[in-house]
PDB file of C-alpha atoms and ligand atoms in Angstrom:
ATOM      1  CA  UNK L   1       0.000   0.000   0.000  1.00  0.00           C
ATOM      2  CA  UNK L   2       1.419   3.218  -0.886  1.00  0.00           C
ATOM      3  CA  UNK L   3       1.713   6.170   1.737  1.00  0.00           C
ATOM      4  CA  UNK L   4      -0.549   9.013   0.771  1.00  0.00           C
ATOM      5  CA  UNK L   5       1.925  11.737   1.405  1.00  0.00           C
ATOM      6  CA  UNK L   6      -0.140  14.599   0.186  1.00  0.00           C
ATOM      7  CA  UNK L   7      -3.330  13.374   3.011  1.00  0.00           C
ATOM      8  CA  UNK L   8      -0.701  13.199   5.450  1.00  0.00           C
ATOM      9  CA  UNK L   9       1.315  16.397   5.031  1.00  0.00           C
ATOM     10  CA  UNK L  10      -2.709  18.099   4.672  1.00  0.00           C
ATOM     11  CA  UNK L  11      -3.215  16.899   8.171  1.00  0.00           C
ATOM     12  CA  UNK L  12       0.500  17.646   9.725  1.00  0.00           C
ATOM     13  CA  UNK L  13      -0.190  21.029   8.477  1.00  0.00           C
ATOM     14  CA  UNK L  14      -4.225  21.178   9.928  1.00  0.00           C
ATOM     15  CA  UNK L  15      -2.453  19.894  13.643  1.00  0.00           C
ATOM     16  CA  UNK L  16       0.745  22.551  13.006  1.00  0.00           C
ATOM     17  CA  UNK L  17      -2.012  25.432  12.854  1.00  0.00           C
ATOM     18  CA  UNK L  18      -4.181  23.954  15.664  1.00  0.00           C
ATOM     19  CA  UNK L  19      -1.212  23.617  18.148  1.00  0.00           C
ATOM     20  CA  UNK L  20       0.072  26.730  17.287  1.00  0.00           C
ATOM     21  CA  UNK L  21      -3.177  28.555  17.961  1.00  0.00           C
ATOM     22  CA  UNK L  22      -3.482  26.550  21.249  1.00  0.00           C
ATOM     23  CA  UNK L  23      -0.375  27.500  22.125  1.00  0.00           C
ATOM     24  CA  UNK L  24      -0.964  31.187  21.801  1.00  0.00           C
ATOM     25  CA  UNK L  25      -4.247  30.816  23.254  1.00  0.00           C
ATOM     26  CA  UNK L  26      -2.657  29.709  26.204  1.00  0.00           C
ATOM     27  CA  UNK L  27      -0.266  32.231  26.221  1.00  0.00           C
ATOM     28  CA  UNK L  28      -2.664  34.626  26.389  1.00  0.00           C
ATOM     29  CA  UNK L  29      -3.846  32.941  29.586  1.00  0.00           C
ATOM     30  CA  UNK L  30      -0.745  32.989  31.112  1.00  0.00           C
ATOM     31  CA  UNK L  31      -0.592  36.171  30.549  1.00  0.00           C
ATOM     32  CA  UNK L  32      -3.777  37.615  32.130  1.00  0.00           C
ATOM     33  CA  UNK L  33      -2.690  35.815  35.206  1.00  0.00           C
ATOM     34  CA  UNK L  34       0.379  37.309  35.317  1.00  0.00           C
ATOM     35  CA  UNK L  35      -1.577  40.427  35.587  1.00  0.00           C
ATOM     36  CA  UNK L  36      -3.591  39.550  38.221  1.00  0.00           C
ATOM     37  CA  UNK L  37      -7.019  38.841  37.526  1.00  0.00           C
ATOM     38  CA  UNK L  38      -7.672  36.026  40.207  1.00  0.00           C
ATOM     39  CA  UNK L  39      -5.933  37.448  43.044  1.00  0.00           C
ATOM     40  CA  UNK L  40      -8.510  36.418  45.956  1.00  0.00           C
ATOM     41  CA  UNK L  41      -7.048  34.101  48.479  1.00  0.00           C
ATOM     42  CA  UNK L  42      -9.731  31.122  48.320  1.00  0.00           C
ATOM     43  CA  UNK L  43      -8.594  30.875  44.874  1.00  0.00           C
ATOM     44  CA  UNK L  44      -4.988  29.863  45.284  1.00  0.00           C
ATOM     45  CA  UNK L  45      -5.300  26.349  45.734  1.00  0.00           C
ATOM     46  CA  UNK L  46      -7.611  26.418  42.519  1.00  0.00           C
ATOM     47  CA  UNK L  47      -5.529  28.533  40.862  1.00  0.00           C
ATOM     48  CA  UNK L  48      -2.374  26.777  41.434  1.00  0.00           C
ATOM     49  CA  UNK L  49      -4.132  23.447  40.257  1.00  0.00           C
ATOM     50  CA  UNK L  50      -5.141  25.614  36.966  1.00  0.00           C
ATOM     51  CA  UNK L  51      -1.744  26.232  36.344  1.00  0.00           C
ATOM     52  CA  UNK L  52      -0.124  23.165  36.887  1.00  0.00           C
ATOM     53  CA  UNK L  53      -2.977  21.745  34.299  1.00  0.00           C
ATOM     54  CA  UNK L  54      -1.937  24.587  31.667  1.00  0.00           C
ATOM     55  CA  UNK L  55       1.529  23.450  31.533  1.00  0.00           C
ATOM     56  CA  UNK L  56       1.045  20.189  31.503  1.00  0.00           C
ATOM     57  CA  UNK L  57      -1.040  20.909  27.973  1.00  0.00           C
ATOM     58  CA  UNK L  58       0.914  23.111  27.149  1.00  0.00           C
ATOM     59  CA  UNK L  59       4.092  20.624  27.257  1.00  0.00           C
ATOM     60  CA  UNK L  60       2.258  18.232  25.968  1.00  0.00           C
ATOM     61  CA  UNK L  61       1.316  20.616  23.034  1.00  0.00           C
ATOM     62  CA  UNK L  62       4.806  21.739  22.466  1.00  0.00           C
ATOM     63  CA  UNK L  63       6.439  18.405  22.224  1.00  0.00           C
ATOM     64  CA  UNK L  64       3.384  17.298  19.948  1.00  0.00           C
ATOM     65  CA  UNK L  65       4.485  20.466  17.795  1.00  0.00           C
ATOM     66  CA  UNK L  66       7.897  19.678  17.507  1.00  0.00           C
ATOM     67  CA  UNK L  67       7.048  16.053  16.520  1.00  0.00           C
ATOM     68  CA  UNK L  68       4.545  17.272  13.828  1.00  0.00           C
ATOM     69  CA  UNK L  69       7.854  20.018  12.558  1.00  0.00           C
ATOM     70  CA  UNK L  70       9.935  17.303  12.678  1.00  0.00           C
ATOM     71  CA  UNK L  71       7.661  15.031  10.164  1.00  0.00           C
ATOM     72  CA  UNK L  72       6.691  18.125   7.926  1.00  0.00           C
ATOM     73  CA  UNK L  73      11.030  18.427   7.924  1.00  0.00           C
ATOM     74  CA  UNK L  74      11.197  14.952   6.694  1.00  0.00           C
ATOM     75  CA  UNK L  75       8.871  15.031   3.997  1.00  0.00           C
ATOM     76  CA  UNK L  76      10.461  17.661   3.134  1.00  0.00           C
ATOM     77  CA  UNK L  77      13.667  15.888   2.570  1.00  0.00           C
ATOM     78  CA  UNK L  78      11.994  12.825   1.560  1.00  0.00           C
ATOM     79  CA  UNK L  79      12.905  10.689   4.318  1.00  0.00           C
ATOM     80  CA  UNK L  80       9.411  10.892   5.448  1.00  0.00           C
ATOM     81  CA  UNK L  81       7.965   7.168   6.553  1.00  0.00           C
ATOM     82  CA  UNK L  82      11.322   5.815   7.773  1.00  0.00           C
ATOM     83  CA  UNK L  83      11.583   4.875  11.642  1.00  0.00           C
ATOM     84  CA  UNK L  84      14.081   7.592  12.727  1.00  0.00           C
ATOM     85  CA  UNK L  85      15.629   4.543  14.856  1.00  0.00           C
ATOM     86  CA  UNK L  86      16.244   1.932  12.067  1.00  0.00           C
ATOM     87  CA  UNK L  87      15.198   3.056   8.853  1.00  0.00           C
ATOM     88  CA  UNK L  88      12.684   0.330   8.095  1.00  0.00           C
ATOM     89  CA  UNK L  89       9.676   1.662   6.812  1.00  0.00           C
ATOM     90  CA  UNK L  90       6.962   2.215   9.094  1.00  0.00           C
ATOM     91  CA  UNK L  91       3.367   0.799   8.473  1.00  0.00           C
ATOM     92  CA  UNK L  92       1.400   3.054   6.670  1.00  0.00           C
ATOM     93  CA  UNK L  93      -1.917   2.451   8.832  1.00  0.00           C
ATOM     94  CA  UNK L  94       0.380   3.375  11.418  1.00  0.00           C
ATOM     95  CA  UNK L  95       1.211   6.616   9.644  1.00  0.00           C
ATOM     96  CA  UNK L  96      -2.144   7.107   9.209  1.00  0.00           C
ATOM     97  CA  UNK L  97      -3.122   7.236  12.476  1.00  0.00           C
ATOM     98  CA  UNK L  98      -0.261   8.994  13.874  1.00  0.00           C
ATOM     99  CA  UNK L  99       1.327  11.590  10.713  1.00  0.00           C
ATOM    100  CA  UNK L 100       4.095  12.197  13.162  1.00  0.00           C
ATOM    101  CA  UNK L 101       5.404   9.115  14.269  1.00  0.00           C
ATOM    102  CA  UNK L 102       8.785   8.949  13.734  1.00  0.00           C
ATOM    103  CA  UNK L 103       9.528   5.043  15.085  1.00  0.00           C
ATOM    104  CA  UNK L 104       8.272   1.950  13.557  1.00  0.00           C
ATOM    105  CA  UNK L 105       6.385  -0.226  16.004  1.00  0.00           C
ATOM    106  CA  UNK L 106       8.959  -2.401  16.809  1.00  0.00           C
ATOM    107  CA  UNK L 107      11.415   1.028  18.033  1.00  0.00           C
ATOM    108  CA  UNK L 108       8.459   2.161  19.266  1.00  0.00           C
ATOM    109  CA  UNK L 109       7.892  -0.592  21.587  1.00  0.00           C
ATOM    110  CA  UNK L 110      11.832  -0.547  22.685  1.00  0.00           C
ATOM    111  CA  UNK L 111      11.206   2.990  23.483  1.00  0.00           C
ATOM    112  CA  UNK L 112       8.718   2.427  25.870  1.00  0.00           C
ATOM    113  CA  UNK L 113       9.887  -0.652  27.464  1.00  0.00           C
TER     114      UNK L 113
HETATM  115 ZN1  LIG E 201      12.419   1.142  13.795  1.00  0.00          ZN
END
């Protein structure tokens, strides 16, 4: 079966945009806090929770952007598709699924072990 790089880079590009605007989105956030708006005591523990939850999406969105870069690099330089780790090919209903992976199941799985 032959990878559909034109669907995939389509949807790399749709995620780029969408992280990026969540990104600034919660940028913006951060920023209104840093101003002050919730500055009443009974909020602190609330607040602090808030917080911890924004950069935990927000890490999670930032390494998710660099993953989707790095893919939108490598089609780029054609070596799109090839397990970063050993250089097999990796499944295309794999790449489906996930446009950015960059390891093949099998690396994948080593990865995680
Ligand atoms: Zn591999």
């Amino acid at each position: 079966m032959p990878v559909p790089y034109e669907r995939l880079k389509n949807a790399l590009l749709a995620q780029q945009i969408q992280l990026t605007d969540q990104l600034a989105s919660l940028n913006e956030v951060a920023m209104q806090d840093h101003l002050g708006y919730s500055n009443h005591q009974a909020d602190d523990a609330s607040a602090a929770f808030d917080q911890a939850k924004d950069l935990s999406i927000r890490q999670n969105a930032e390494s998710l952007l660099k993953q989707v870069n790095s893919a939108l690099r490598r089609l780029d330089n054609g070596t799109y598709g090839l397990c970063v780790e050993c250089n097999k090919p990796i499944d295309t209903a794999r790449l489906k699924a996930i446009p950015y992976a960059e390891l093949c199941m099998d690396c994948q799985r080593k990865r995680e072990r």
